[in-house]
GROMACS .gro file of C-alpha atoms in nm:
model
  196
    1MET     CA    1  -0.634   0.796   0.639
    2GLY     CA    2  -0.485   0.715   0.300
    3LEU     CA    3  -0.683   0.986   0.126
    4VAL     CA    4  -0.575   1.247   0.380
    5ALA     CA    5  -0.213   1.134   0.348
    6ALA     CA    6  -0.239   1.148  -0.032
    7LEU     CA    7  -0.378   1.503  -0.023
    8VAL     CA    8  -0.105   1.619   0.215
    9CYS     CA    9   0.160   1.451  -0.001
   10ALA     CA   10   0.017   1.609  -0.317
   11ALA     CA   11   0.038   1.954  -0.158
   12GLY     CA   12   0.391   1.885  -0.035
   13MET     CA   13   0.502   1.751  -0.373
   14GLY     CA   14   0.350   2.056  -0.543
   15MET     CA   15   0.544   2.289  -0.317
   16ALA     CA   16   0.863   2.091  -0.372
   17ILE     CA   17   0.820   2.123  -0.749
   18ALA     CA   18   0.730   2.491  -0.725
   19PHE     CA   19   1.034   2.573  -0.513
   20GLN     CA   20   1.283   2.340  -0.682
   21ARG     CA   21   1.449   2.638  -0.854
   22SER     CA   22   1.559   2.754  -0.508
   23LEU     CA   23   1.781   2.447  -0.473
   24PRO     CA   24   2.147   2.463  -0.575
   25ILE     CA   25   2.202   2.391  -0.943
   26GLU     CA   26   2.416   2.085  -0.863
   27VAL     CA   27   2.125   1.922  -0.684
   28ARG     CA   28   1.872   2.008  -0.956
   29THR     CA   29   2.086   1.893  -1.247
   30PHE     CA   30   2.231   1.577  -1.094
   31GLY     CA   31   2.121   1.293  -1.322
   32ASN     CA   32   1.904   1.537  -1.521
   33GLY     CA   33   1.687   1.580  -1.211
   34TYR     CA   34   1.554   1.224  -1.222
   35PRO     CA   35   1.697   1.110  -0.885
   36LEU     CA   36   1.531   1.405  -0.712
   37SER     CA   37   1.188   1.330  -0.859
   38ILE     CA   38   1.226   0.956  -0.786
   39ALA     CA   39   1.326   1.033  -0.426
   40LEU     CA   40   1.021   1.256  -0.383
   41SER     CA   41   0.801   0.980  -0.527
   42LEU     CA   42   0.944   0.726  -0.284
   43VAL     CA   43   0.880   0.960   0.010
   44VAL     CA   44   0.518   1.003  -0.103
   45ALA     CA   45   0.478   0.624  -0.136
   46LEU     CA   46   0.625   0.567   0.210
   47ILE     CA   47   0.397   0.821   0.377
   48VAL     CA   48   0.084   0.690   0.204
   49ALA     CA   49   0.175   0.326   0.277
   50LEU     CA   50   0.243   0.394   0.644
   51ALA     CA   51  -0.079   0.590   0.687
   52MET     CA   52  -0.289   0.323   0.518
   53GLY     CA   53  -0.112   0.035   0.692
   54MET     CA   54  -0.212   0.173   1.030
   55ALA     CA   55  -0.582   0.167   0.946
   56ARG     CA   56  -0.653  -0.191   0.824
   57PRO     CA   57  -0.337  -0.394   0.821
   58ARG     CA   58  -0.504  -0.720   0.708
   59SER     CA   59  -0.716  -0.601   0.416
   60VAL     CA   60  -0.617  -0.757   0.084
   61VAL     CA   61  -0.759  -0.464  -0.117
   62LEU     CA   62  -0.547  -0.213   0.072
   63PRO     CA   63  -0.226  -0.240  -0.140
   64ALA     CA   64  -0.411  -0.163  -0.465
   65VAL     CA   65  -0.583   0.138  -0.311
   66ALA     CA   66  -0.251   0.258  -0.169
   67ALA     CA   67  -0.094   0.234  -0.516
   68LEU     CA   68  -0.376   0.447  -0.659
   69TYR     CA   69  -0.345   0.703  -0.382
   70ALA     CA   70   0.034   0.728  -0.409
   71GLY     CA   71   0.029   0.760  -0.789
   72GLY     CA   72  -0.253   1.014  -0.766
   73ALA     CA   73  -0.066   1.213  -0.503
   74VAL     CA   74   0.242   1.238  -0.724
   75ALA     CA   75   0.034   1.335  -1.029
   76GLY     CA   76  -0.160   1.590  -0.824
   77GLY     CA   77   0.162   1.734  -0.684
   78GLN     CA   78   0.307   1.769  -1.031
   79ILE     CA   79  -0.005   1.949  -1.152
   80ILE     CA   80  -0.009   2.181  -0.849
   81GLY     CA   81   0.359   2.269  -0.878
   82LYS     CA   82   0.359   2.323  -1.254
   83ALA     CA   83   0.033   2.522  -1.240
   84ILE     CA   84   0.175   2.761  -0.981
   85ILE     CA   85   0.498   2.803  -1.179
   86TRP     CA   86   0.320   2.867  -1.510
   87GLY     CA   87   0.065   3.094  -1.345
   88ALA     CA   88   0.344   3.304  -1.196
   89LEU     CA   89   0.528   3.313  -1.532
   90THR     CA   90   0.217   3.435  -1.718
   91ARG     CA   91   0.176   3.715  -1.466
   92GLY     CA   92   0.528   3.837  -1.539
   93ARG     CA   93   0.705   3.682  -1.242
   94GLY     CA   94   1.032   3.504  -1.298
   95THR     CA   95   1.172   3.198  -1.136
   96PRO     CA   96   1.248   3.111  -0.863
   97ILE     CA   97   0.910   3.189  -0.720
   98ASP     CA   98   0.848   3.292  -0.361
   99LEU     CA   99   0.561   3.245  -0.115
  100ALA     CA  100   0.374   3.547  -0.255
  101ASP     CA  101   0.333   3.361  -0.585
  102ILE     CA  102   0.129   3.081  -0.427
  103THR     CA  103  -0.218   3.212  -0.500
  104LEU     CA  104  -0.536   3.068  -0.645
  105ASP     CA  105  -0.507   3.308  -0.940
  106ASN     CA  106  -0.166   3.165  -1.031
  107PHE     CA  107  -0.291   2.811  -0.980
  108PHE     CA  108  -0.599   2.851  -1.201
  109GLY     CA  109  -0.398   3.053  -1.455
  110GLY     CA  110  -0.153   2.767  -1.507
  111PHE     CA  111  -0.387   2.472  -1.444
  112PHE     CA  112  -0.472   2.387  -1.806
  113PRO     CA  113  -0.113   2.417  -1.933
  114ALA     CA  114  -0.011   2.187  -1.644
  115LEU     CA  115  -0.275   1.933  -1.750
  116SER     CA  116  -0.153   1.948  -2.109
  117ILE     CA  117   0.174   1.784  -1.997
  118TYR     CA  118  -0.003   1.448  -1.973
  119SER     CA  119  -0.140   1.471  -2.328
  120SER     CA  120   0.209   1.504  -2.476
  121PRO     CA  121   0.373   1.199  -2.638
  122LEU     CA  122   0.527   0.941  -2.408
  123ALA     CA  123   0.873   1.004  -2.553
  124GLN     CA  124   0.865   1.350  -2.395
  125THR     CA  125   0.675   1.276  -2.073
  126TRP     CA  126   0.828   0.945  -1.966
  127PRO     CA  127   1.004   1.100  -1.660
  128ILE     CA  128   0.668   1.222  -1.530
  129TRP     CA  129   0.507   0.881  -1.578
  130LEU     CA  130   0.813   0.713  -1.429
  131SER     CA  131   0.782   0.905  -1.103
  132ILE     CA  132   0.409   0.826  -1.085
  133GLY     CA  133   0.478   0.457  -1.152
  134VAL     CA  134   0.758   0.443  -0.894
  135ALA     CA  135   0.531   0.589  -0.626
  136ALA     CA  136   0.247   0.351  -0.710
  137LEU     CA  137   0.471   0.043  -0.724
  138ALA     CA  138   0.655   0.130  -0.403
  139ALA     CA  139   0.329   0.183  -0.213
  140LEU     CA  140   0.191  -0.142  -0.353
  141LEU     CA  141   0.497  -0.342  -0.250
  142LEU     CA  142   0.529  -0.184   0.095
  143LEU     CA  143   0.168  -0.247   0.184
  144THR     CA  144   0.164  -0.595   0.031
  145LEU     CA  145   0.455  -0.695   0.254
  146ARG     CA  146   0.283  -0.550   0.558
  147VAL     CA  147  -0.052  -0.715   0.483
  148VAL     CA  148   0.105  -1.055   0.412
  149SER     CA  149   0.308  -1.044   0.734
  150ARG     CA  150   0.001  -0.948   0.937
  151ILE     CA  151  -0.209  -1.225   0.782
  152ARG     CA  152   0.062  -1.484   0.850
  153ARG     CA  153   0.102  -1.362   1.207
  154ALA     CA  154  -0.274  -1.390   1.263
  155GLN     CA  155  -0.280  -1.741   1.118
  156ARG     CA  156   0.008  -1.847   1.342
  157ALA     CA  157  -0.174  -1.705   1.644
  158GLU     CA  158  -0.489  -1.900   1.554
  159VAL     CA  159  -0.293  -2.224   1.520
  160ALA     CA  160  -0.118  -2.163   1.852
  161THR     CA  161  -0.445  -2.103   2.037
  162GLU     CA  162  -0.607  -2.424   1.913
  163GLU     CA  163  -0.577  -2.697   2.175
  164PRO     CA  164  -0.409  -3.011   2.046
  165GLU     CA  165  -0.609  -3.330   2.083
  166GLU     CA  166  -0.480  -3.545   2.362
  167PRO     CA  167  -0.401  -3.903   2.264
  168GLU     CA  168  -0.633  -4.170   2.394
  169TYR     CA  169  -0.498  -4.347   2.701
  170ARG     CA  170  -0.400  -4.710   2.655
  171ALA     CA  171  -0.293  -4.947   2.924
  172PRO     CA  172   0.025  -5.147   2.878
  173PHE     CA  173  -0.011  -5.441   2.641
  174GLU     CA  174  -0.343  -5.308   2.511
  175PRO     CA  175  -0.375  -5.345   2.134
  176ALA     CA  176  -0.346  -5.034   1.920
  177GLN     CA  177  -0.682  -5.099   1.757
  178SER     CA  178  -0.991  -5.102   1.964
  179PRO     CA  179  -1.190  -5.425   1.953
  180ALA     CA  180  -1.466  -5.448   1.696
  181LYS     CA  181  -1.805  -5.352   1.827
  182GLN     CA  182  -2.067  -5.622   1.810
  183PRO     CA  183  -2.416  -5.526   1.704
  184ALA     CA  184  -2.653  -5.480   1.992
  185GLY     CA  185  -2.966  -5.695   1.992
  186ASP     CA  186  -3.304  -5.599   2.119
  187LEU     CA  187  -3.382  -5.592   2.486
  188PHE     CA  188  -3.564  -5.927   2.503
  189THR     CA  189  -3.305  -6.157   2.352
  190PRO     CA  190  -3.033  -6.280   2.578
  191ARG     CA  191  -2.683  -6.168   2.499
  192LYS     CA  192  -2.528  -6.514   2.526
  193PRO     CA  193  -2.792  -6.770   2.457
  194ALA     CA  194  -2.736  -7.095   2.644
  195GLY     CA  195  -2.665  -7.389   2.426
  196ASP     CA  196  -2.946  -7.649   2.482
   0.00000   0.00000   0.00000
């Protein structure tokens, strides 16, 4: 379920990046565009975490896998969106692009330039890595909280179902300690030998 959610989120993120030029300029330029990319990353993390949390809510490995899926979905979405934009630009189309520009030719035409973004120095690509890290960290935290709460709830249910041991009945004025047991003899010796 997490892989399917990650693939759907990658496609959605790619389309959001490809069509971001259609948004009003105030929305695109607010905070240099960082809040928009962070918000998209958080949405991807939320969708992946919810999808994976429904499958195995008590698995301890699940949060790490969710972080990988969410980060991969954001990276895949960035590659898809940038590849379509660059493919359309190389074919002479301007921006903003429309639905006719979403073709495999445009995607494969801009795929390698889109991959070259990640080989650039970190000083230039830190916003891209930031959005990937935000998605991975958010998915990790969301699923960790869910898994921990499910494990605690299961432990509480196990403790509640265990029957408490009933205290041993004692008559009034009976000592708290039971009397010491005397060793049993064999069958042929009398228990209280008569004093001769």
